[in-house]
């Protein structure tokens, strides 16, 4: 059974899943900058390329942004399978 978005550990989301969550939610990397003052396009790029992680607070903000535009089923499918 798929987990709900509330059960997702943001520290366990793969770089590919982060990219897919962003894309599925309809954001370009630069668009994230406009929505979250604490994140720059470079942060998103490094997270998605697995060259750098972000703090748990930033990961949770990013996850909340993406998840707001997706269903639980979409979120858990991307997180669990990628």
Backbone as a chain_set.jsonl record, in Angstrom:
{"seq": "XXXXXXXXXXXXXXXXXXXXXXXXXXXXXXXXXXXXXXXXXXXXXXXXXXXXXXXXXXXXXXXXXXXXXXXXXXXXXXXXXX", "coords": {"N": [[0.844, -1.19, 0.0], [0.537, 2.209, -0.774], [2.266, 4.946, 0.708], [1.102, 7.85, 2.489], [1.477, 11.335, 1.686], [2.216, 12.536, 4.04], [3.734, 10.676, 5.314], [6.137, 10.55, 4.061], [9.621, 10.644, 4.125], [11.59, 13.285, 3.727], [14.322, 13.243, 3.495], [14.893, 10.862, 2.323], [14.212, 10.976, -0.328], [15.03, 10.485, -3.656], [17.436, 12.024, -5.94], [16.46, 11.933, -8.612], [13.718, 11.563, -8.159], [13.138, 13.991, -6.893], [13.455, 15.736, -9.074], [11.449, 14.782, -10.777], [9.17, 15.211, -9.183], [9.186, 18.013, -9.095], [8.828, 18.628, -11.814], [6.368, 17.345, -12.341], [4.733, 18.87, -10.721], [4.715, 21.168, -12.11], [6.755, 23.073, -12.139], [9.576, 24.978, -13.171], [13.118, 25.029, -12.659], [13.945, 27.686, -12.091], [11.503, 28.788, -11.423], [11.011, 27.857, -8.887], [12.603, 29.442, -7.297], [11.138, 31.805, -7.287], [8.959, 31.127, -5.777], [9.885, 30.225, -3.288], [11.675, 31.968, -1.085], [14.042, 31.259, 0.194], [15.399, 29.505, -1.389], [17.493, 28.988, -4.205], [17.815, 28.705, -7.776], [20.176, 27.322, -8.255], [20.45, 25.739, -5.955], [18.355, 23.909, -6.278], [19.156, 22.686, -8.641], [21.587, 21.465, -7.826], [20.607, 19.688, -5.891], [19.012, 17.998, -7.465], [20.901, 16.925, -9.152], [22.396, 15.47, -7.499], [24.684, 16.506, -6.313], [24.77, 17.996, -4.084], [23.151, 18.231, -0.951], [20.269, 19.566, 0.738], [19.298, 21.44, 3.664], [17.188, 19.933, 6.153], [14.965, 21.528, 6.737], [14.763, 23.126, 4.406], [14.371, 21.116, 2.497], [11.885, 20.162, 3.342], [10.289, 22.44, 2.891], [10.477, 22.627, 0.112], [9.376, 20.167, -0.642], [6.759, 20.5, 0.338], [5.907, 22.582, -1.319], [5.915, 21.354, -3.895], [4.235, 19.125, -3.424], [1.806, 20.309, -2.885], [0.614, 20.747, -5.301], [0.068, 18.273, -6.284], [-1.474, 14.998, -6.206], [-1.875, 12.664, -3.439], [-1.394, 10.117, -4.421], [0.165, 10.593, -6.716], [2.436, 11.787, -5.581], [3.412, 9.751, -3.821], [3.851, 7.672, -5.654], [5.918, 8.682, -7.274], [7.94, 9.115, -5.354], [8.301, 6.559, -4.24], [8.943, 4.911, -6.433], [10.99, 6.027, -7.851]], "CA": [[0.0, 0.0, 0.0], [1.311, 3.438, -0.881], [2.263, 5.845, 1.859], [0.552, 9.177, 2.224], [2.545, 12.339, 1.626], [2.635, 12.831, 5.41], [4.651, 9.632, 5.753], [7.357, 10.621, 3.262], [10.806, 11.22, 4.749], [12.201, 14.074, 2.654], [15.731, 12.868, 3.393], [15.0, 9.621, 1.547], [13.79, 11.189, -1.713], [16.184, 10.444, -4.565], [17.56, 13.186, -6.831], [15.551, 11.787, -9.753], [12.359, 11.793, -7.679], [12.989, 15.432, -6.7], [13.27, 16.334, -10.396], [10.134, 14.385, -11.269], [8.166, 15.927, -8.38], [9.168, 19.398, -9.566], [8.245, 18.662, -13.152], [4.951, 16.991, -12.24], [4.03, 19.988, -10.09], [4.663, 22.258, -13.072], [7.762, 24.093, -11.871], [10.927, 24.963, -13.708], [14.022, 25.325, -11.547], [13.873, 29.12, -11.777], [10.211, 29.058, -10.819], [11.093, 27.54, -7.456], [13.157, 30.655, -6.679], [10.074, 32.794, -7.136], [8.005, 30.653, -4.766], [10.545, 30.044, -1.992], [12.757, 32.953, -0.968], [15.27, 30.688, 0.743], [16.021, 28.601, -2.356], [17.874, 29.505, -5.512], [17.839, 27.705, -8.839], [21.381, 26.507, -8.079], [20.172, 24.742, -4.919], [17.503, 22.888, -6.888], [20.001, 21.973, -9.595], [22.523, 20.605, -7.089], [19.827, 18.616, -5.27], [18.568, 17.071, -8.503], [22.058, 16.26, -9.76], [23.028, 14.715, -6.416], [25.992, 17.057, -5.971], [24.651, 18.627, -2.777], [21.838, 18.122, -0.342], [19.792, 20.77, 1.403], [18.893, 21.215, 5.05], [15.875, 19.307, 6.287], [13.948, 22.59, 6.627], [14.611, 23.49, 2.997], [13.759, 19.97, 1.812], [10.461, 20.139, 3.702], [9.639, 23.542, 2.179], [10.416, 22.248, -1.292], [8.407, 19.078, -0.752], [5.424, 21.07, 0.531], [5.582, 23.33, -2.534], [5.592, 20.417, -4.967], [3.118, 18.256, -3.04], [0.558, 21.09, -2.903], [0.036, 20.68, -6.645], [-0.028, 16.866, -6.677], [-2.272, 14.13, -5.34], [-1.088, 11.728, -2.638], [-0.991, 9.004, -5.285], [1.276, 11.054, -7.553], [3.606, 11.983, -4.723], [3.976, 8.488, -3.346], [4.352, 6.906, -6.806], [7.23, 9.225, -7.666], [8.911, 8.905, -4.284], [8.554, 5.134, -4.033], [9.43, 4.194, -7.613], [12.15, 6.682, -8.444]], "C": [[0.883, 1.245, 0.0], [1.188, 4.269, 0.394], [1.549, 7.138, 1.486], [1.72, 10.165, 2.194], [3.06, 12.689, 3.012], [3.656, 11.828, 5.932], [5.984, 9.639, 5.001], [8.461, 11.293, 4.078], [11.563, 11.955, 3.652], [13.68, 13.762, 2.462], [15.954, 11.621, 2.569], [14.589, 9.779, 0.09], [15.035, 11.259, -2.598], [16.254, 11.718, -5.41], [16.612, 13.107, -8.031], [14.108, 12.057, -9.334], [12.123, 13.28, -7.417], [12.707, 16.113, -8.038], [11.883, 16.024, -10.946], [9.002, 15.063, -10.489], [8.036, 17.37, -8.87], [8.457, 19.506, -10.912], [6.755, 18.365, -13.114], [4.129, 18.124, -11.633], [4.001, 21.223, -10.988], [5.667, 23.373, -12.848], [9.017, 23.875, -12.702], [11.833, 25.34, -12.545], [13.966, 26.795, -11.143], [12.558, 29.494, -11.102], [10.191, 28.789, -9.329], [11.626, 28.747, -6.698], [12.078, 31.684, -6.391], [9.092, 32.43, -6.032], [8.609, 30.559, -3.37], [11.765, 30.954, -1.907], [14.085, 32.346, -0.532], [15.993, 29.767, -0.232], [16.335, 29.318, -3.663], [17.872, 28.354, -6.511], [19.036, 26.784, -8.672], [21.178, 25.427, -7.019], [19.37, 23.58, -5.496], [18.33, 22.038, -7.843], [20.95, 21.01, -8.895], [21.798, 19.445, -6.416], [19.472, 17.556, -6.304], [19.718, 16.352, -9.203], [22.866, 15.471, -8.739], [24.437, 15.209, -6.109], [25.978, 17.754, -4.615], [23.246, 18.397, -2.252], [21.478, 19.467, 0.269], [19.443, 20.43, 2.844], [17.5, 20.592, 5.064], [14.771, 20.347, 6.159], [13.695, 22.966, 5.171], [13.963, 22.351, 2.203], [12.262, 19.909, 2.098], [9.694, 21.256, 3.014], [9.443, 23.186, 0.706], [9.383, 21.154, -1.517], [6.981, 19.61, -0.619], [4.98, 21.85, -0.708], [5.133, 22.387, -3.643], [4.333, 19.621, -4.645], [1.785, 19.002, -3.065], [-0.144, 20.999, -4.251], [-0.167, 19.255, -7.14], [-0.944, 16.101, -5.732], [-1.338, 13.254, -4.509], [-0.554, 10.593, -3.506], [0.181, 9.394, -6.174], [2.556, 11.185, -6.728], [4.222, 10.642, -4.332], [4.492, 7.627, -4.504], [5.734, 7.386, -7.205], [8.289, 8.939, -6.616], [9.275, 7.425, -4.144], [9.214, 4.448, -5.218], [10.625, 4.841, -8.279], [13.071, 7.123, -7.348]], "O": [[1.879, 1.298, 0.721], [0.15, 4.285, 1.056], [1.414, 7.471, 0.309], [2.824, 9.843, 2.633], [4.213, 13.094, 3.157], [4.365, 12.112, 6.897], [6.859, 8.82, 5.281], [8.265, 12.367, 4.646], [12.115, 11.327, 2.749], [14.229, 13.991, 1.385], [17.08, 11.343, 2.157], [14.615, 8.803, -0.66], [15.972, 12.005, -2.313], [15.25, 12.412, -5.576], [16.024, 14.116, -8.42], [13.359, 12.705, -10.066], [11.034, 13.786, -7.686], [11.824, 16.965, -8.13], [11.223, 16.895, -11.512], [7.988, 15.444, -11.075], [6.93, 17.884, -9.04], [7.599, 20.365, -11.113], [5.965, 19.044, -13.771], [2.966, 18.313, -11.989], [3.341, 22.212, -10.667], [5.463, 24.495, -13.311], [9.459, 22.745, -12.91], [11.371, 25.906, -11.554], [13.942, 27.102, -9.952], [12.515, 30.422, -10.294], [9.438, 29.423, -8.589], [11.168, 29.048, -5.595], [12.111, 32.355, -5.359], [8.471, 33.303, -5.427], [7.918, 30.79, -2.378], [12.767, 30.727, -2.584], [15.145, 32.878, -0.863], [17.09, 29.295, 0.066], [15.556, 30.135, -4.153], [17.921, 27.183, -6.135], [18.927, 25.583, -8.92], [21.682, 24.314, -7.17], [19.67, 22.415, -5.234], [18.215, 20.812, -7.851], [21.102, 19.866, -9.323], [22.322, 18.332, -6.374], [19.613, 16.36, -6.05], [19.521, 15.284, -9.783], [23.893, 14.878, -9.07], [25.292, 14.427, -5.692], [27.031, 18.068, -4.059], [22.278, 18.373, -3.012], [22.296, 20.386, 0.307], [19.31, 19.258, 3.196], [16.739, 20.715, 4.104], [13.743, 20.079, 5.537], [12.546, 23.106, 4.752], [13.113, 22.589, 1.344], [11.465, 19.637, 1.201], [8.557, 21.047, 2.59], [8.378, 23.418, 0.133], [8.607, 21.21, -2.47], [6.096, 19.215, -1.379], [3.815, 21.787, -1.1], [4.088, 22.6, -4.26], [3.462, 19.462, -5.5], [0.738, 18.381, -3.25], [-1.362, 21.156, -4.332], [-0.536, 19.049, -8.296], [-1.159, 16.514, -4.593], [-0.157, 13.116, -4.828], [0.588, 10.162, -3.351], [1.099, 8.597, -6.365], [3.625, 10.738, -7.146], [5.424, 10.434, -4.498], [5.484, 6.917, -4.338], [6.627, 6.575, -7.448], [9.412, 8.563, -6.951], [10.444, 7.089, -3.951], [9.972, 3.496, -5.031], [11.216, 4.256, -9.186], [14.122, 7.703, -7.621]]}, "num_chains": 1, "name": "protein.A"}
